[in-house]
Coordinates of C-alpha atoms and ligand atoms in Angstrom, one line a residue:
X791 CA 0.0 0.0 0.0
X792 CA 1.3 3.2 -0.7
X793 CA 1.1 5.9 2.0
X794 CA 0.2 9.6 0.8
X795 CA 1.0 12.7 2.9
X796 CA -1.3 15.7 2.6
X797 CA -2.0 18.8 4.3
X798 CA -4.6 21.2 4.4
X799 CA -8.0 20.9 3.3
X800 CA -7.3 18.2 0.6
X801 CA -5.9 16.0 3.4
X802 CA -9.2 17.1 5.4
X803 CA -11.6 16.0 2.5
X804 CA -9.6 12.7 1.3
X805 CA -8.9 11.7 4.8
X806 CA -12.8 12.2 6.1
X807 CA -13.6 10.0 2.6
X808 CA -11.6 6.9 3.8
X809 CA -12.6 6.9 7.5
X810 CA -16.2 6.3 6.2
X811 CA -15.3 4.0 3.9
X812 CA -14.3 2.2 6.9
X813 CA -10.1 2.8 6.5
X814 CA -7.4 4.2 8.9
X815 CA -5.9 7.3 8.4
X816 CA -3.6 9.6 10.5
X817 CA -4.3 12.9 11.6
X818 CA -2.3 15.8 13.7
X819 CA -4.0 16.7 16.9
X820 CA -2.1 19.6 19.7
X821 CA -0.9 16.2 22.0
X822 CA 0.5 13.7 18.9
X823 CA -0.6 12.4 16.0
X824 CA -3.5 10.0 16.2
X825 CA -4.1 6.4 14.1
X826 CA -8.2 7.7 13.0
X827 CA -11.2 4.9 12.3
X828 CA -14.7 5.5 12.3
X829 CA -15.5 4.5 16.5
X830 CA -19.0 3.0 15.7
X831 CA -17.3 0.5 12.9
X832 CA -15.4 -2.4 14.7
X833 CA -13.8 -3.5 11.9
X834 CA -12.5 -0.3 11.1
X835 CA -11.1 -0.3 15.0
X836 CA -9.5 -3.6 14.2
X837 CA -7.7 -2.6 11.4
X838 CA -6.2 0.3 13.9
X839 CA -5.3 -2.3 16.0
X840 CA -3.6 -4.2 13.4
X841 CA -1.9 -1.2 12.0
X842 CA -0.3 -0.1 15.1
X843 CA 0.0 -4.2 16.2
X844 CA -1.6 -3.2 19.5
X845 CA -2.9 -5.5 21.5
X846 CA -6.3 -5.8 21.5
X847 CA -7.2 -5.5 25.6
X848 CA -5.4 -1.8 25.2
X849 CA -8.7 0.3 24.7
X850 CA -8.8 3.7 22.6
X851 CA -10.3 7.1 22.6
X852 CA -13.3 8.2 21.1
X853 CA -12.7 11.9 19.8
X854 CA -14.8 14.5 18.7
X855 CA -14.9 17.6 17.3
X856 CA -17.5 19.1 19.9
X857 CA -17.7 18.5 23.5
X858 CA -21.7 18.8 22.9
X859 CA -21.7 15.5 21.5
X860 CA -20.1 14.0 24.5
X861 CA -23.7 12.7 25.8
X862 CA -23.5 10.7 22.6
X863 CA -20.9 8.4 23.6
X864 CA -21.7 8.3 27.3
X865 CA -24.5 8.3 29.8
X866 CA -24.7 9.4 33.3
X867 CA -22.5 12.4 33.5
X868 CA -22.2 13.8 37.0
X869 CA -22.8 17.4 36.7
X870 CA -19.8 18.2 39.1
X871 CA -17.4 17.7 36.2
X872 CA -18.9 20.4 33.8
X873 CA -16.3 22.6 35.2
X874 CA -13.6 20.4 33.8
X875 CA -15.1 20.3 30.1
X876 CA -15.4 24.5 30.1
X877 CA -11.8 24.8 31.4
X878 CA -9.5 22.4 29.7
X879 CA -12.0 21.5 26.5
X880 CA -11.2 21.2 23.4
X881 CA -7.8 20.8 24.8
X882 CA -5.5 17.6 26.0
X883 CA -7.5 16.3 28.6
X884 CA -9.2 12.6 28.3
X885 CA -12.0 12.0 30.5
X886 CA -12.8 8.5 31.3
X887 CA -16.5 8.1 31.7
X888 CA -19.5 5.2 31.2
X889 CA -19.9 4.5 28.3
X890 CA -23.1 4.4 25.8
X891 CA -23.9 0.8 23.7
X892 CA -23.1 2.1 20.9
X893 CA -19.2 2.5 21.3
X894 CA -18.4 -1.4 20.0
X895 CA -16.4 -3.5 22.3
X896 CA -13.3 -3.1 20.2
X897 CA -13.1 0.6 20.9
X898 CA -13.1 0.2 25.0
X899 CA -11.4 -3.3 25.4
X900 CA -14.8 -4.8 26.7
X901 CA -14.7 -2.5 29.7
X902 CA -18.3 -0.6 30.7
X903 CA -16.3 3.3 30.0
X904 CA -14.7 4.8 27.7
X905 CA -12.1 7.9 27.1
X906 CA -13.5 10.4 25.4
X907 CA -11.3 13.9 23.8
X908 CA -12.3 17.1 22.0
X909 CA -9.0 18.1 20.5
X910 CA -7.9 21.8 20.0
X911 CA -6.1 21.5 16.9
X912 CA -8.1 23.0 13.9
X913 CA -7.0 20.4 11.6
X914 CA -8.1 18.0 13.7
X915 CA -11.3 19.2 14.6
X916 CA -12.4 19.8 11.1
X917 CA -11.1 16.3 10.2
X918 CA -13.5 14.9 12.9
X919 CA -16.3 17.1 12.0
X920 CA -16.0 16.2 8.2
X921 CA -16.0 12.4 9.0
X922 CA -19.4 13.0 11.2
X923 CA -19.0 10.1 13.5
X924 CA -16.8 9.4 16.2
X925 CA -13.6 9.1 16.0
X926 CA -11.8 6.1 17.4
X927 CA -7.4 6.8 17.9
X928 CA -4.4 5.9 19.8
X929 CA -1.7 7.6 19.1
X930 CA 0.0 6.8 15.1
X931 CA 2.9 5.0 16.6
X932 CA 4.0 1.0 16.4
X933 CA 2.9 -0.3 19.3
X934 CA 5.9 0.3 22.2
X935 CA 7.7 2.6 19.7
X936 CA 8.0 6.8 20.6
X937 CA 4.8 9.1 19.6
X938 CA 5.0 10.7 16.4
X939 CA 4.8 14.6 16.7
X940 CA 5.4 15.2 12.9
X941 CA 4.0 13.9 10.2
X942 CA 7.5 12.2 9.0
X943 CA 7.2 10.5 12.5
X944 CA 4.3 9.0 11.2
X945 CA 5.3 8.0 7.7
X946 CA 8.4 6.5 9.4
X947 CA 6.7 3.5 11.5
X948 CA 3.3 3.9 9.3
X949 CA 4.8 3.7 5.7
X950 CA 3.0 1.2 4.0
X951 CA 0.5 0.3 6.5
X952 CA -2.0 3.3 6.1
X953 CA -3.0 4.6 3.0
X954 CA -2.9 8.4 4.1
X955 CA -1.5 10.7 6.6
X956 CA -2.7 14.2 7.0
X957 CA 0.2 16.8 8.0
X958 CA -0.8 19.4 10.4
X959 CA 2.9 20.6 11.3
X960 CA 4.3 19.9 14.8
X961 CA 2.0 19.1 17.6
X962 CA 1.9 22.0 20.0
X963 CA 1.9 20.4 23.1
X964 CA 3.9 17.3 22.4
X965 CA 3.1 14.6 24.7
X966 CA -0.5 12.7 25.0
X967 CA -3.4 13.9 26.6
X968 CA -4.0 13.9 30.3
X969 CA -6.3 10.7 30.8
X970 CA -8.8 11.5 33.4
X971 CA -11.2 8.9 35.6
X972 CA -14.0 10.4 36.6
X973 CA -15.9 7.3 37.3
X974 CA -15.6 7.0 40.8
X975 CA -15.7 9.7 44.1
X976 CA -12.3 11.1 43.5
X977 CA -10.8 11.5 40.1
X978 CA -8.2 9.8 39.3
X979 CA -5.4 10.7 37.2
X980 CA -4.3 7.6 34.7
X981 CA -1.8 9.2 32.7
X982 CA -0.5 12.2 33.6
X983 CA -0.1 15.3 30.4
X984 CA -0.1 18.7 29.8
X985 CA -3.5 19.5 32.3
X986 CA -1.7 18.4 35.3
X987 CA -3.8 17.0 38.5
X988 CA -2.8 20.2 40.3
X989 CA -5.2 22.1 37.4
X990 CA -7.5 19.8 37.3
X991 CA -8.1 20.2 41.4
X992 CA -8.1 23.9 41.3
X993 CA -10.7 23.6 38.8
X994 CA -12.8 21.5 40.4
X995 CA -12.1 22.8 44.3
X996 CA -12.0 18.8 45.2
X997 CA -9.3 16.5 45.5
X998 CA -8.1 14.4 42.8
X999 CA -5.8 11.2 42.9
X1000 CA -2.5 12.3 40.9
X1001 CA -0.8 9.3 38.4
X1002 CA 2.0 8.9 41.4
X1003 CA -0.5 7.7 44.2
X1004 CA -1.6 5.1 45.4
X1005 CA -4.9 4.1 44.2
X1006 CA -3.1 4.5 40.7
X1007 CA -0.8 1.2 41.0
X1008 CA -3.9 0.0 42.1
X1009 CA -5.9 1.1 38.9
X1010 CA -3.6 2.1 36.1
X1011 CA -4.8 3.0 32.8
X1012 CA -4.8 -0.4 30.6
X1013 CA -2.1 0.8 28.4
X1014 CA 0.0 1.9 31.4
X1015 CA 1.3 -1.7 31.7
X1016 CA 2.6 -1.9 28.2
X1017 CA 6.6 -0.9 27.4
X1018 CA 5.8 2.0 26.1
X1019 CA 8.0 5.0 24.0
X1020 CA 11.0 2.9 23.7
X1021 CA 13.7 4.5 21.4
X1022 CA 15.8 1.4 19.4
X1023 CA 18.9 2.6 21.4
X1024 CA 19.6 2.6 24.8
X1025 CA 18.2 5.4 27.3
X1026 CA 18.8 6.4 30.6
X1027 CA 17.4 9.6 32.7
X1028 CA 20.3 11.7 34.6
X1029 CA 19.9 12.9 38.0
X1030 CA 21.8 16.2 37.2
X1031 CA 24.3 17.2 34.6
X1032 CA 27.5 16.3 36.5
X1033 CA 26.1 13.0 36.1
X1034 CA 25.3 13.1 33.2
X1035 CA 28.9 14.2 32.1
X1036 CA 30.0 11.4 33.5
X1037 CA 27.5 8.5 32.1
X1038 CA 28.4 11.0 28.8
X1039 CA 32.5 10.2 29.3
X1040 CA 32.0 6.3 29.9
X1041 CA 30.0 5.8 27.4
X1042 CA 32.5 7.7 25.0
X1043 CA 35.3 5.1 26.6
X1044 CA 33.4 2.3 25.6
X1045 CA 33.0 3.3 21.9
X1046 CA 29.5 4.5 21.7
X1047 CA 28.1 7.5 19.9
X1048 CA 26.2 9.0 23.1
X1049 CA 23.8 12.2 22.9
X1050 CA 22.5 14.5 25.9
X1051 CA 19.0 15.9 25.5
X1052 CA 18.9 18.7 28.0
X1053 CA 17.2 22.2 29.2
X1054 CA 19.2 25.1 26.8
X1055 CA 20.5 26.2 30.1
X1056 CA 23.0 24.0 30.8
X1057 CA 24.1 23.7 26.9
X1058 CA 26.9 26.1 28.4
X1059 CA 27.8 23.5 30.5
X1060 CA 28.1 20.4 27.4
X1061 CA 30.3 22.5 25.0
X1062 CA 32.4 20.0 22.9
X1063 CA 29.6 17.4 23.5
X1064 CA 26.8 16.0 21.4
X1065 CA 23.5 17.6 22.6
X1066 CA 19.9 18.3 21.8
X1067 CA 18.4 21.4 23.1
X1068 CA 15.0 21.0 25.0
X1069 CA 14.2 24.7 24.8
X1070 CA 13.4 26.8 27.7
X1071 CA 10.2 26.3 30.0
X1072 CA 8.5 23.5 30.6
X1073 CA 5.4 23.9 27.5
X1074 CA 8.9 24.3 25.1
X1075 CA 10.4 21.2 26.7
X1076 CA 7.4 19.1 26.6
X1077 CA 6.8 20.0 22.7
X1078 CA 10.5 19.1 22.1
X1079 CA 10.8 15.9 23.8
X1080 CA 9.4 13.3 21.6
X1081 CA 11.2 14.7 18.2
X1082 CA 14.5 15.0 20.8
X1083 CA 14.1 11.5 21.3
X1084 CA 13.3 10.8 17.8
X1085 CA 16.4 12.5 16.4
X1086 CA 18.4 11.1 19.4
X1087 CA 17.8 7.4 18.4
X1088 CA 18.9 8.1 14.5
X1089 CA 22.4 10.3 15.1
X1090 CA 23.5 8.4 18.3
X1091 CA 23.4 5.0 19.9
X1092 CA 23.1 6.2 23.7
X1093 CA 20.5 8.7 25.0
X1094 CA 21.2 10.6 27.7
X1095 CA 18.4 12.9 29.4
X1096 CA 18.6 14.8 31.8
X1097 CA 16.3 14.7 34.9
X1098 CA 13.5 17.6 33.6
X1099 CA 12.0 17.3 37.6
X1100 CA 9.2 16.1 39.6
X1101 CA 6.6 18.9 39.8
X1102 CA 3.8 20.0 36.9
X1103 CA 4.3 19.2 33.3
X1104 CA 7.6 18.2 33.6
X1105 CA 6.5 15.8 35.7
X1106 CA 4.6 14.4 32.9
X1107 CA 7.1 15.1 31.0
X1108 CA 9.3 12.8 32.6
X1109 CA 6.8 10.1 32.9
X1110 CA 7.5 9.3 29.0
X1111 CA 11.2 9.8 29.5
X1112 CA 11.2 7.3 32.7
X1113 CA 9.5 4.8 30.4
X1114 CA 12.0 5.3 27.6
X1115 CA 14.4 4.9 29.8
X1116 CA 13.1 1.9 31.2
X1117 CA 13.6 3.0 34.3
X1118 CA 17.5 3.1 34.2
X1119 CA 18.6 6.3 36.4
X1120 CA 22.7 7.2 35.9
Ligands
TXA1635 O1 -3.3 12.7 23.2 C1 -3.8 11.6 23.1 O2 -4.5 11.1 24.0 C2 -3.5 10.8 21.8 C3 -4.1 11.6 20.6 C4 -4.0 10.9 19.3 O3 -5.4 12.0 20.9 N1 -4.0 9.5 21.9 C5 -3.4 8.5 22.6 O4 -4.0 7.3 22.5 O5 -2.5 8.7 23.3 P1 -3.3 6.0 23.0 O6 -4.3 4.9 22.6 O7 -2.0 5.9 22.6 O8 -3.4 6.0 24.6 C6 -4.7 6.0 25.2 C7 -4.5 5.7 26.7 C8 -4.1 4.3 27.0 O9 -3.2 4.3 28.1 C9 -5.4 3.6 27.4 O10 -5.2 2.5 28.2 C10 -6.1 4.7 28.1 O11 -5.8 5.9 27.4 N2 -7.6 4.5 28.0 C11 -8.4 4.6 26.9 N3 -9.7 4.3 27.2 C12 -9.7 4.1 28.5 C13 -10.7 3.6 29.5 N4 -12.0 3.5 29.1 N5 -10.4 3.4 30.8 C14 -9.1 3.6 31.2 N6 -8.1 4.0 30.3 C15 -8.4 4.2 29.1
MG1636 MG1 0.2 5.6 22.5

């Protein structure tokens, strides 16, 4: 199969054509880009599946491009959450909620909610609009591979599998979406994003169970248990630059090609070494980190990354570089 790339609104129209023709197409939203399939047509959800060779008990997101036609996917909303939908919607925030019949088994992994997103990105709300249905996506990755936040992301683990990918640029926000259970009496965060669980409890004046708690090893989102956002290189997270000088020098001894992926403030400190700048801020670092990973595993054989820290986005931030890492701290 070939795979085209288009942007604009001849991706739009082409793209919304094969989605109801029951095909897989990818699509930009602000968080990464997303694997599309109409949500109401299973076997359109299991040729996403297939695409991304996911396994099949990892459920998806059902996207649209207005948060009015939430009720249409779920029933019982608890009116205490309104708040959340007018503050961080359309936006990167996932809300996990029951779910209606008519979302297929497929889409939710047999369970009785399901996630439900309003992106921000124009591109992607007028792809969703011009499809008219739901829109069924995990992110337009091989399964355990990193996020794509480009369209040449996409085309590099998608080429031949997907007949079309829409390019909407680089995401804007870089990592996926905050996934939200509001099911039970305290939310609970699943995966931690851009709307971090400090946001979401000022919102909402209540308390909310962050991704690092308790009740979350006790209740992680399905996907959380999967490797996840592996580069094919080895990775490892760097408690401070010092170290990471040092993991930088050994590494160097041992013949390998290493790279540091750091904040631009301590480039001064890494002149005559390989790095990739993160930007300044955490919003800058979070869009960066993906394509810094991306471009890390193609010019060098050893990631380095430096610890980004432990409160707000970077916290989130460095849940995806933890995993890359696969835990390993230097
Ligand atoms: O930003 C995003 O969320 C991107 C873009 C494309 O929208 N999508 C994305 O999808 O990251 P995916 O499939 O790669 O990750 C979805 C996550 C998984 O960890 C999955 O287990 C969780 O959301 N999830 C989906 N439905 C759920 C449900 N009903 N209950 C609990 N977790 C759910
Ligand atoms: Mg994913």
């Amino acid at each position: 199969m070939k795979t085209e790339i288009l942007s604009g609104k001849e991706g739009i129209i082409k793209g919304a054509a094969i989605v109801r023709a029951g095909g897989v197409v990818a699509f930009p939203t602000e968080t990464v880009y997303g694997l599309a399939a109409n949500a109401y047509n299973p076997d359109a959800v299991r040729a996403v599946f297939a695409a991304k060779g996911r396994p099949m008990d990892n459920p998806l997101i059902v996207h649209l491009s207005d948060k009015r036609d939430i009720p249409q996917v779920t029933r019982g909303f608890d009116r205490k959450y309104e708040a959340l939908i007018n503050a961080f919607m359309p936006g990167p925030l996932t809300l996990v909620m029951p779910r209606k019949e008519n979302i297929p088994d497929e889409v939710t992994a047999g369970l009785n909610t399901v996630g439900v997103r309003v992106p921000s990105n124009k591109t992607a709300s007028e792809f969703i609009a011009a499809c008219g249905v739901p829109i069924a996506a995990p992110s337009a990755n091989l399964s355990t591979r990193i996020s794509p936040t480009t369209a040449m992301h996409v085309y590099e683990d998608m080429k031949g599998r997907i007949p079309l990918i829409i390019d909407g640029g680089e995401c804007n926000v870089g990592i996926e979406s905050t996934v939200l259970d509001i099911t039970g009496d305290v939310p609970v965060v699943l995966r931690p994003g851009a709307v971090t669980a400090e946001m979401i409890a000022a919102v909402l004046g209540a308390d909310v169970k962050s991704h690092t708690g308790k009740v979350l090893a006790a209740a992680p989102a399905p996907g959380m248990k999967y490797k996840h956002y592996a580069p094919s290189c080895e990775c490892v997270v760097a408690e401070n630059i010092a170290s990471a000088i040092n993991c930088y020098e050994r590494q160097k001894e041992e013949g390998k090609d290493p790279i540091i992926l750091c904040r631009r403030e301590h480039l001064p400190q890494l002149i005559g070494k390989r790095c990739i700048d993160l930007g300044e801020g955490d919003a800058e670092v979070c869009r960066n980190v993906y394509s810094a990973l991306h471009r890390g595993e193609k010019i060098a054989d050893f990631i380095i990354c430096e610890d980004l820290g432990a409160s707000g986005v970077a916290a989130s931030v460095m849940n995806r570089v933890n995993k890359a890492a696969g835990g390993k701290r230097v």
